[in-house]
């Protein structure tokens, strides 16, 4: 009997650089990155992604960034995913991932996780620092409970922000994705995310979902299925 491949498409982005990946049977098949500003045109944006995937490929899952990050990037990703859903088989699952959740899960996958309970996830884009605090559930390598909403804050006030949650920089592990690493050098126990590793992180999440390692309740708690953007702050009206 001929085996049927399980295909997943990954669309990850928060800045001008967009990452695309095709995952076949929980293994990365191919990856592409491109700068959306170089061809600052939505039609070309759609065309690049469409050229990356085969027209006759059926996707079991489409994983996409729903924010936070740059408005243009998030808006275009969600617009493309909506169009793809309209033209796709009804059995395809469209799963939006918070970029801050992906960053937090990086620690669970890449680092030893037994020595900390709380995670401060930080995403830097341009002049904005998006943050969210997670708590690692006991005896779980995956499930993270969000303890706060997504905030945009001045990193110099991070300690005051943590105090509002009855936490301190001493009992939390921070993880950071973005430029300007020196801006967070004052934080103890900080891990800097290697962007090239992000696709592996999402592939791991894909594996857990496809092999039913995550229950439906947890999926609904962590994954966005309504194509709602997580901008992290009000969109610019300029």
Tab-separated table of C-alpha atoms in Angstrom:
chain	number	residue	atom	x	y	z
A	1	UNK	CA	0.000	0.000	0.000
A	2	UNK	CA	1.391	3.382	-0.974
A	3	UNK	CA	2.251	5.597	1.978
A	4	UNK	CA	0.649	9.016	2.195
A	5	UNK	CA	2.930	11.908	3.116
A	6	UNK	CA	1.930	14.363	5.793
A	7	UNK	CA	2.744	17.844	4.507
A	8	UNK	CA	2.918	21.060	6.500
A	9	UNK	CA	3.595	24.596	5.315
A	10	UNK	CA	5.298	27.068	7.662
A	11	UNK	CA	5.056	30.837	7.148
A	12	UNK	CA	7.030	32.675	9.822
A	13	UNK	CA	7.703	36.388	10.052
A	14	UNK	CA	7.688	39.463	12.241
A	15	UNK	CA	10.094	41.762	10.389
A	16	UNK	CA	11.009	42.429	6.756
A	17	UNK	CA	12.368	38.881	6.431
A	18	UNK	CA	9.808	36.146	5.828
A	19	UNK	CA	10.673	32.462	6.251
A	20	UNK	CA	8.870	29.702	4.351
A	21	UNK	CA	9.338	25.990	4.976
A	22	UNK	CA	7.847	22.791	3.637
A	23	UNK	CA	7.753	19.926	6.148
A	24	UNK	CA	7.158	16.370	4.954
A	25	UNK	CA	6.501	13.670	7.541
A	26	UNK	CA	7.817	15.914	10.328
A	27	UNK	CA	11.096	16.551	8.482
A	28	UNK	CA	12.126	19.833	6.876
A	29	UNK	CA	12.095	19.412	3.096
A	30	UNK	CA	13.001	22.916	1.927
A	31	UNK	CA	13.312	26.458	3.274
A	32	UNK	CA	13.213	29.887	1.646
A	33	UNK	CA	13.687	33.395	3.026
A	34	UNK	CA	12.946	36.656	1.277
A	35	UNK	CA	12.745	40.344	2.074
A	36	UNK	CA	9.203	41.671	1.682
A	37	UNK	CA	10.448	45.266	1.481
A	38	UNK	CA	12.596	44.667	-1.614
A	39	UNK	CA	9.422	43.870	-3.538
A	40	UNK	CA	7.029	46.048	-1.572
A	41	UNK	CA	4.006	44.776	-3.429
A	42	UNK	CA	1.330	42.450	-2.092
A	43	UNK	CA	0.855	40.667	-5.436
A	44	UNK	CA	4.575	39.820	-5.554
A	45	UNK	CA	4.395	38.731	-1.926
A	46	UNK	CA	1.621	36.271	-2.814
A	47	UNK	CA	3.486	35.112	-5.919
A	48	UNK	CA	6.711	34.290	-4.049
A	49	UNK	CA	4.859	32.061	-1.592
A	50	UNK	CA	2.744	30.458	-4.327
A	51	UNK	CA	5.888	29.673	-6.359
A	52	UNK	CA	7.422	28.044	-3.290
A	53	UNK	CA	4.640	25.468	-3.013
A	54	UNK	CA	3.371	23.082	-5.659
A	55	UNK	CA	-0.174	23.667	-6.863
A	56	UNK	CA	-1.050	20.000	-6.362
A	57	UNK	CA	0.385	19.703	-2.842
A	58	UNK	CA	-2.149	18.905	-0.153
A	59	UNK	CA	-1.260	20.356	3.244
A	60	UNK	CA	-2.397	18.665	6.424
A	61	UNK	CA	-1.401	21.758	8.386
A	62	UNK	CA	-0.474	25.344	7.618
A	63	UNK	CA	1.400	27.032	10.475
A	64	UNK	CA	1.662	30.790	10.253
A	65	UNK	CA	2.763	33.728	12.380
A	66	UNK	CA	-0.173	35.807	13.563
A	67	UNK	CA	1.949	38.318	15.498
A	68	UNK	CA	3.161	40.329	17.176
A	69	UNK	CA	5.566	42.119	14.844
A	70	UNK	CA	5.502	44.552	11.961
A	71	UNK	CA	1.988	45.500	10.832
A	72	UNK	CA	2.709	44.997	7.119
A	73	UNK	CA	4.284	41.589	7.635
A	74	UNK	CA	1.522	40.225	9.869
A	75	UNK	CA	-1.254	41.670	7.697
A	76	UNK	CA	0.192	40.132	4.528
A	77	UNK	CA	0.742	36.737	6.117
A	78	UNK	CA	-2.845	36.552	7.325
A	79	UNK	CA	-4.191	37.823	3.989
A	80	UNK	CA	-2.307	35.089	2.151
A	81	UNK	CA	-3.405	32.387	4.584
A	82	UNK	CA	-7.052	33.444	4.213
A	83	UNK	CA	-6.723	33.190	0.422
A	84	UNK	CA	-5.023	29.800	0.739
A	85	UNK	CA	-7.815	28.523	2.975
A	86	UNK	CA	-10.407	29.654	0.443
A	87	UNK	CA	-8.686	27.551	-2.244
A	88	UNK	CA	-7.680	24.583	-0.066
A	89	UNK	CA	-9.207	21.289	0.931
A	90	UNK	CA	-11.496	21.547	3.931
A	91	UNK	CA	-9.326	18.984	5.765
A	92	UNK	CA	-6.374	21.351	5.969
A	93	UNK	CA	-5.783	22.771	9.461
A	94	UNK	CA	-4.753	26.437	9.577
A	95	UNK	CA	-2.931	27.096	12.833
A	96	UNK	CA	-1.800	30.582	13.823
A	97	UNK	CA	1.107	30.799	16.252
A	98	UNK	CA	2.024	33.706	18.462
A	99	UNK	CA	5.638	34.624	17.811
A	100	UNK	CA	6.115	35.081	21.552
A	101	UNK	CA	4.862	31.543	22.167
A	102	UNK	CA	7.332	30.195	19.579
A	103	UNK	CA	10.154	32.062	21.313
A	104	UNK	CA	9.147	30.717	24.716
A	105	UNK	CA	8.928	27.168	23.397
A	106	UNK	CA	12.467	27.575	22.049
A	107	UNK	CA	13.664	27.141	25.638
A	108	UNK	CA	11.741	23.907	26.084
A	109	UNK	CA	13.209	22.456	22.905
A	110	UNK	CA	16.730	23.861	22.854
A	111	UNK	CA	17.681	24.195	26.518
A	112	UNK	CA	17.434	22.377	29.815
A	113	UNK	CA	14.056	23.311	31.245
A	114	UNK	CA	13.994	21.667	34.639
A	115	UNK	CA	15.619	24.540	36.498
A	116	UNK	CA	13.070	27.279	35.847
A	117	UNK	CA	9.341	27.800	36.094
A	118	UNK	CA	8.675	31.166	34.474
A	119	UNK	CA	9.628	32.471	31.040
A	120	UNK	CA	9.789	36.091	29.910
A	121	UNK	CA	9.447	36.040	26.127
A	122	UNK	CA	10.757	39.180	24.362
A	123	UNK	CA	10.482	40.040	20.667
A	124	UNK	CA	12.259	43.129	19.392
A	125	UNK	CA	11.117	44.722	16.154
A	126	UNK	CA	12.262	48.203	15.165
A	127	UNK	CA	11.768	50.349	18.290
A	128	UNK	CA	9.168	48.060	19.838
A	129	UNK	CA	9.730	45.368	22.440
A	130	UNK	CA	6.822	42.941	22.696
A	131	UNK	CA	6.758	40.853	25.869
A	132	UNK	CA	4.681	38.106	27.439
A	133	UNK	CA	5.228	35.952	30.529
A	134	UNK	CA	4.621	32.198	30.520
A	135	UNK	CA	4.606	29.592	33.239
A	136	UNK	CA	5.868	26.108	32.495
A	137	UNK	CA	3.415	23.446	33.582
A	138	UNK	CA	4.760	20.718	35.825
A	139	UNK	CA	5.813	17.456	34.157
A	140	UNK	CA	5.310	18.871	30.692
A	141	UNK	CA	7.856	19.553	27.962
A	142	UNK	CA	5.401	21.538	25.911
A	143	UNK	CA	2.540	23.244	27.662
A	144	UNK	CA	3.146	26.822	28.709
A	145	UNK	CA	0.486	28.820	30.462
A	146	UNK	CA	0.400	32.532	29.611
A	147	UNK	CA	0.411	34.675	32.747
A	148	UNK	CA	0.037	38.019	30.994
A	149	UNK	CA	-1.290	39.650	27.880
A	150	UNK	CA	1.069	40.793	25.149
A	151	UNK	CA	2.569	44.142	26.094
A	152	UNK	CA	4.813	46.674	24.402
A	153	UNK	CA	7.167	48.120	27.005
A	154	UNK	CA	10.398	49.971	27.575
A	155	UNK	CA	12.915	47.322	28.606
A	156	UNK	CA	14.271	49.668	31.257
A	157	UNK	CA	10.962	49.143	33.052
A	158	UNK	CA	10.951	45.371	32.789
A	159	UNK	CA	11.569	44.867	36.516
A	160	UNK	CA	8.541	47.015	37.409
A	161	UNK	CA	6.494	45.044	34.888
A	162	UNK	CA	7.524	41.762	36.509
A	163	UNK	CA	6.687	43.079	39.975
A	164	UNK	CA	3.093	43.595	38.838
A	165	UNK	CA	3.016	39.822	38.268
A	166	UNK	CA	4.702	39.122	41.616
A	167	UNK	CA	7.848	38.031	39.796
A	168	UNK	CA	11.436	39.248	39.717
A	169	UNK	CA	14.289	39.052	37.230
A	170	UNK	CA	15.994	36.608	39.592
A	171	UNK	CA	13.325	33.887	39.371
A	172	UNK	CA	12.508	34.084	35.684
A	173	UNK	CA	14.312	32.868	32.589
A	174	UNK	CA	14.251	35.344	29.685
A	175	UNK	CA	14.398	34.536	25.990
A	176	UNK	CA	14.960	37.185	23.308
A	177	UNK	CA	14.598	37.377	19.540
A	178	UNK	CA	15.670	40.496	17.676
A	179	UNK	CA	18.468	42.976	17.261
A	180	UNK	CA	20.279	45.013	19.939
A	181	UNK	CA	21.213	42.217	22.331
A	182	UNK	CA	23.014	44.745	24.507
A	183	UNK	CA	19.649	46.256	25.490
A	184	UNK	CA	18.815	43.175	27.542
A	185	UNK	CA	22.262	42.321	28.885
A	186	UNK	CA	21.122	43.367	32.378
A	187	UNK	CA	18.725	40.407	32.568
A	188	UNK	CA	19.909	37.260	34.308
A	189	UNK	CA	19.467	33.832	32.717
A	190	UNK	CA	18.751	35.122	29.227
A	191	UNK	CA	18.830	33.035	26.077
A	192	UNK	CA	19.148	34.629	22.632
A	193	UNK	CA	17.163	32.911	19.896
A	194	UNK	CA	18.940	31.886	16.734
A	195	UNK	CA	16.388	32.793	14.046
A	196	UNK	CA	17.628	29.979	11.823
A	197	UNK	CA	16.361	27.562	14.489
A	198	UNK	CA	12.772	28.827	14.394
A	199	UNK	CA	11.714	26.467	11.603
A	200	UNK	CA	12.934	23.502	13.671
A	201	UNK	CA	10.856	24.715	16.610
A	202	UNK	CA	7.673	24.968	14.547
A	203	UNK	CA	8.449	21.596	12.942
A	204	UNK	CA	8.583	20.118	16.435
A	205	UNK	CA	5.170	21.626	17.207
A	206	UNK	CA	3.917	20.179	13.910
A	207	UNK	CA	5.151	16.735	14.948
A	208	UNK	CA	3.366	16.949	18.307
A	209	UNK	CA	0.090	17.942	16.667
A	210	UNK	CA	0.220	15.395	13.845
A	211	UNK	CA	1.004	12.581	16.277
A	212	UNK	CA	-1.712	13.704	18.713
A	213	UNK	CA	0.757	14.510	21.479
A	214	UNK	CA	-1.250	17.667	22.203
A	215	UNK	CA	-4.910	17.438	23.182
A	216	UNK	CA	-7.612	19.447	21.417
A	217	UNK	CA	-8.152	21.602	24.505
A	218	UNK	CA	-4.510	22.678	24.584
A	219	UNK	CA	-4.556	23.340	20.850
A	220	UNK	CA	-7.495	25.713	21.277
A	221	UNK	CA	-5.755	27.486	24.160
A	222	UNK	CA	-2.537	28.179	22.293
A	223	UNK	CA	-3.270	28.272	18.587
A	224	UNK	CA	-5.249	30.842	16.636
A	225	UNK	CA	-7.726	29.427	14.116
A	226	UNK	CA	-9.791	32.534	13.369
A	227	UNK	CA	-7.101	34.473	11.470
A	228	UNK	CA	-7.042	37.207	14.116
A	229	UNK	CA	-3.790	39.203	14.134
A	230	UNK	CA	-1.823	39.730	17.340
A	231	UNK	CA	-0.366	43.151	16.634
A	232	UNK	CA	0.672	43.823	20.238
A	233	UNK	CA	-0.300	47.468	19.883
A	234	UNK	CA	-2.883	49.481	17.891
A	235	UNK	CA	-2.124	49.546	14.134
A	236	UNK	CA	-0.750	52.836	12.824
A	237	UNK	CA	-3.290	55.139	11.192
A	238	UNK	CA	-0.671	57.085	9.259
